[in-house]
Amino acid sequence: MLDDFLIRAILAGLGVVMATGALGSFVVWRRMAYFGDSTSHAAVLGVALSFAFQAPVYLGTLAVALAMALIVTRLTARGQSADTVLGVLAHSALALGLVAASFVPGLRTGLDAFLFGDILVVSRWDLVWIWGGAALVLGLLIWRWQRLVTASVNEELAMAAGIDPARERLILSLALAVVVAIAIRIVGALLISAMLIIPAAAARGFSATPEQMAGSATLIGAISVLAGLGASLWLGSPAGSSIIAVSAGIYALSLACYRKS
């Protein structure tokens, strides 16, 4: 019989995977890996602000992640280099978050849980946030699927079809912000980007359509969660890191299989 905490951990991991599978595919297609990494680093500032103002952590991280997405979109629309903007904002927000955390009583010692994740302490209320956020992201992607795919494949073709690529980029950025907010307790701010990228990258080699890649990435993510939690309990290793390690192993295996074919 599985313990209560383990069931919650499995449900939390699978809830995040429901969103990261499809969204991670767009991150890979549009080469937005650095954006996801920057948004997750900025979420540390949201954690510090949440503790400082005694607000729910998910609200603080979501607010900062959304602000990050909107600021980056605004600055890049003005002609600023996306890499430069992301680098400045990500490192600045991370530094401010660490500085702010040092002034919040009790947070400095507990910050590791938000940097590297602590899926085994997820509560029932956390599950509500995680599954609610995942459903929101998944519903948004399904609603905008064809437009997002067209804009990702060819922006000129998208414009000819009456699709605004900038709007679709903004939608993906906002969806990324939501995923960062719900995943920070699972794999931590430093590993969220890996949860998005690695399953999608592993699925890319043997997927013929965008839908197949999104589905395969979700399946790989689910396997990573289950196997990673099992490895964590068996080896005593950190749960979030174990999930990413399993995902990386699947990616390496997919490369070997792809080369043989």
Coordinates of C-alpha atoms in Angstrom, one line a residue:
M1 CA 0.0 0.0 0.0
L2 CA 1.4 3.3 -1.1
D3 CA 1.9 6.0 1.6
D4 CA -0.2 9.1 1.4
F5 CA 2.8 11.4 0.7
L6 CA 3.9 9.2 -2.2
I7 CA 0.5 9.3 -3.8
R8 CA 0.4 13.1 -3.5
A9 CA 3.9 13.2 -5.0
I10 CA 2.9 11.0 -8.0
L11 CA -0.2 13.1 -8.6
A12 CA 1.7 16.3 -8.4
G13 CA 4.4 15.1 -10.8
L14 CA 1.8 13.8 -13.3
G15 CA -0.1 17.1 -13.1
V16 CA 2.9 19.1 -14.0
V17 CA 3.7 16.7 -16.9
M18 CA 0.3 17.3 -18.3
A19 CA 1.3 20.8 -19.0
T20 CA 5.1 20.5 -19.7
G21 CA 4.7 17.8 -22.4
A22 CA 2.9 19.9 -25.0
L23 CA 4.4 23.2 -23.8
G24 CA 7.9 21.8 -23.9
S25 CA 7.4 20.9 -27.5
F26 CA 6.8 24.5 -28.4
V27 CA 9.8 25.5 -26.3
V28 CA 12.0 23.2 -28.4
W29 CA 10.4 24.2 -31.7
R30 CA 10.7 27.9 -31.0
R31 CA 14.1 27.7 -29.3
M32 CA 12.7 29.2 -26.1
A33 CA 14.8 27.2 -23.7
Y34 CA 16.6 30.3 -22.4
F35 CA 13.3 32.0 -21.8
G36 CA 12.1 29.1 -19.7
D37 CA 15.3 29.1 -17.8
S38 CA 15.2 32.8 -17.2
T39 CA 11.6 32.8 -16.0
S40 CA 12.2 30.0 -13.6
H41 CA 15.2 31.8 -12.1
A42 CA 13.2 34.9 -11.7
A43 CA 10.6 32.9 -9.7
V44 CA 13.0 32.9 -6.8
L45 CA 12.2 36.6 -6.3
G46 CA 8.5 35.6 -6.2
V47 CA 9.2 33.1 -3.5
A48 CA 11.0 35.7 -1.4
L49 CA 8.2 38.2 -1.9
S50 CA 5.6 35.6 -0.9
F51 CA 7.3 34.9 2.4
A52 CA 7.9 38.6 3.1
F53 CA 4.2 39.5 2.6
Q54 CA 2.9 36.2 4.0
A55 CA 1.2 35.4 0.7
P56 CA 0.8 32.0 -1.0
V57 CA 4.0 31.0 -2.7
Y58 CA 2.2 30.1 -6.0
L59 CA 0.7 33.6 -6.2
G60 CA 4.1 35.3 -5.7
T61 CA 5.9 33.1 -8.2
L62 CA 3.1 33.4 -10.7
A63 CA 3.1 37.2 -10.4
V64 CA 6.9 37.5 -10.9
A65 CA 6.9 35.0 -13.7
L66 CA 4.0 36.8 -15.5
A67 CA 5.8 40.1 -15.0
M68 CA 9.0 38.6 -16.5
A69 CA 7.1 37.3 -19.5
L70 CA 5.4 40.7 -20.2
I71 CA 8.6 42.7 -19.7
V72 CA 10.6 40.5 -22.0
T73 CA 7.9 40.6 -24.7
R74 CA 7.7 44.4 -24.4
L75 CA 11.4 45.0 -24.6
T76 CA 12.0 42.6 -27.5
A77 CA 9.2 44.2 -29.4
R78 CA 11.1 47.5 -29.1
G79 CA 14.1 45.9 -30.8
Q80 CA 16.2 44.8 -27.8
S81 CA 18.1 41.6 -28.2
A82 CA 16.1 38.8 -26.6
D83 CA 19.2 37.0 -25.3
T84 CA 20.5 40.2 -23.7
V85 CA 17.1 41.1 -22.1
L86 CA 16.7 37.6 -20.8
G87 CA 20.2 37.5 -19.4
V88 CA 19.9 40.8 -17.6
L89 CA 16.4 40.2 -16.2
A90 CA 17.0 36.6 -15.2
H91 CA 20.2 37.2 -13.3
S92 CA 19.0 40.4 -11.8
A93 CA 15.7 38.8 -10.5
L94 CA 17.6 35.8 -9.2
A95 CA 20.1 38.0 -7.4
L96 CA 17.3 40.2 -5.9
G97 CA 15.5 37.1 -4.9
L98 CA 18.5 35.7 -3.0
V99 CA 19.2 39.0 -1.4
A100 CA 15.5 39.4 -0.4
A101 CA 15.5 35.8 1.0
S102 CA 18.4 36.6 3.3
F103 CA 16.2 39.2 5.1
V104 CA 13.2 36.9 5.4
P105 CA 13.3 34.9 8.7
G106 CA 13.3 31.2 8.1
L107 CA 13.5 31.4 4.4
R108 CA 17.3 31.2 4.0
T109 CA 17.5 27.7 5.4
G110 CA 14.4 26.5 3.5
L111 CA 15.3 28.0 0.1
D112 CA 16.8 24.8 -1.2
A113 CA 13.3 23.3 -1.4
F114 CA 12.4 26.0 -4.0
L115 CA 15.7 25.9 -5.8
F116 CA 15.8 22.1 -6.3
G117 CA 12.2 21.1 -5.5
D118 CA 10.7 18.9 -2.8
I119 CA 7.9 16.9 -4.3
L120 CA 7.6 14.6 -1.3
V121 CA 6.1 17.4 0.9
V122 CA 3.4 18.4 -1.6
S123 CA 0.1 18.9 0.2
R124 CA -3.5 18.4 -1.0
W125 CA -3.8 22.2 -1.5
D126 CA -0.7 22.1 -3.6
L127 CA -2.4 19.5 -5.8
V128 CA -5.3 21.9 -6.4
W129 CA -2.9 24.6 -7.6
I130 CA -0.9 22.2 -9.7
W131 CA -3.8 20.5 -11.5
G132 CA -5.7 23.7 -11.8
G133 CA -2.7 25.5 -13.4
A134 CA -1.9 22.5 -15.6
A135 CA -5.6 22.3 -16.8
L136 CA -5.4 26.0 -17.6
V137 CA -2.2 25.7 -19.7
L138 CA -3.4 22.5 -21.5
G139 CA -6.7 24.1 -22.3
L140 CA -5.0 27.2 -23.7
L141 CA -2.7 25.1 -25.8
I142 CA -5.5 23.0 -27.2
W143 CA -7.6 26.1 -28.0
R144 CA -4.7 27.9 -29.8
W145 CA -3.0 24.7 -31.1
Q146 CA -3.2 25.2 -34.9
R147 CA -2.3 28.9 -34.6
L148 CA 0.7 28.2 -32.3
V149 CA 2.0 25.4 -34.6
T150 CA 1.7 27.6 -37.7
A151 CA 3.4 30.5 -36.0
S152 CA 6.2 28.2 -34.8
V153 CA 6.8 26.6 -38.2
N154 CA 6.8 29.7 -40.3
E155 CA 6.0 33.2 -39.1
E156 CA 5.6 34.6 -42.6
L157 CA 3.1 31.8 -43.4
A158 CA 1.3 32.6 -40.2
M159 CA 1.0 36.3 -41.1
A160 CA -0.3 35.4 -44.5
A161 CA -3.0 33.3 -42.8
G162 CA -4.0 36.2 -40.6
I163 CA -2.2 35.0 -37.5
D164 CA -0.2 37.4 -35.4
P165 CA 3.1 35.7 -34.4
A166 CA 3.8 38.2 -31.6
R167 CA 0.5 37.3 -30.0
E168 CA 1.2 33.6 -30.1
R169 CA 4.6 34.2 -28.6
L170 CA 3.0 36.2 -25.8
I171 CA 0.5 33.3 -25.2
L172 CA 3.4 30.8 -24.9
S173 CA 5.3 33.2 -22.6
L174 CA 2.3 33.5 -20.3
A175 CA 1.8 29.7 -20.4
L176 CA 5.4 29.2 -19.4
A177 CA 4.9 31.6 -16.5
V178 CA 2.0 29.5 -15.2
V179 CA 4.1 26.3 -15.5
V180 CA 7.0 27.8 -13.6
A181 CA 4.6 28.8 -10.8
I182 CA 3.1 25.3 -10.4
A183 CA 6.3 23.3 -11.0
I184 CA 8.6 25.2 -8.5
R185 CA 7.6 22.9 -5.7
I186 CA 8.2 19.8 -7.8
V187 CA 11.6 20.1 -9.4
G188 CA 12.7 23.6 -8.2
A189 CA 13.5 26.8 -9.9
L190 CA 16.8 25.5 -11.2
L191 CA 15.4 22.4 -12.9
I192 CA 12.0 23.5 -14.3
S193 CA 13.5 24.3 -17.7
A194 CA 14.9 20.8 -17.9
M195 CA 11.4 19.3 -17.2
L196 CA 10.2 21.3 -20.2
I197 CA 13.0 20.6 -22.6
I198 CA 14.4 17.1 -22.1
P199 CA 11.2 15.1 -22.6
A200 CA 10.3 17.1 -25.7
A201 CA 13.8 16.7 -27.1
A202 CA 13.7 13.0 -26.4
A203 CA 10.3 12.7 -28.2
R204 CA 11.4 14.7 -31.2
G205 CA 13.5 12.0 -32.9
F206 CA 10.7 9.5 -33.3
S207 CA 7.6 11.8 -33.8
A208 CA 6.2 12.4 -37.2
T209 CA 3.7 15.1 -36.3
P210 CA 3.4 17.9 -33.7
E211 CA 0.6 16.0 -32.0
Q212 CA 2.8 12.9 -31.7
M213 CA 5.7 14.8 -30.3
A214 CA 3.5 16.5 -27.6
G215 CA 1.9 13.2 -26.7
S216 CA 5.3 11.4 -26.6
A217 CA 6.8 14.1 -24.5
T218 CA 4.0 13.8 -22.0
L219 CA 4.4 10.1 -21.8
I220 CA 8.2 10.4 -21.3
G221 CA 7.6 13.0 -18.6
A222 CA 5.2 10.6 -16.8
I223 CA 7.7 7.8 -17.0
S224 CA 10.4 10.1 -15.7
V225 CA 8.2 11.1 -12.7
L226 CA 7.3 7.5 -11.7
A227 CA 10.8 6.1 -12.3
G228 CA 12.5 9.1 -10.7
L229 CA 10.3 8.8 -7.5
G230 CA 11.1 5.1 -7.4
A231 CA 14.8 5.8 -7.7
S232 CA 14.6 8.5 -5.0
L233 CA 13.0 6.2 -2.5
W234 CA 15.4 3.4 -3.3
L235 CA 18.7 5.4 -3.4
G236 CA 17.7 8.2 -1.0
S237 CA 18.5 10.8 -3.7
P238 CA 16.6 14.1 -4.2
A239 CA 13.3 13.4 -5.8
G240 CA 13.3 16.4 -8.3
S241 CA 16.9 15.7 -9.4
S242 CA 16.1 12.0 -9.8
I243 CA 13.2 12.8 -12.1
I244 CA 15.3 14.9 -14.3
A245 CA 18.1 12.3 -14.3
V246 CA 15.7 9.6 -15.5
S247 CA 14.5 12.0 -18.2
A248 CA 18.0 12.7 -19.3
G249 CA 18.6 8.9 -19.5
I250 CA 15.6 8.5 -21.8
Y251 CA 16.9 11.3 -23.9
A252 CA 20.3 9.6 -24.3
L253 CA 18.5 6.3 -25.2
S254 CA 16.4 8.1 -27.8
L255 CA 19.6 9.4 -29.4
A256 CA 21.1 5.9 -29.6
C257 CA 17.9 4.5 -31.1
Y258 CA 17.6 7.4 -33.6
R259 CA 21.1 6.9 -34.8
K260 CA 20.5 3.2 -35.3
S261 CA 17.4 3.8 -37.4

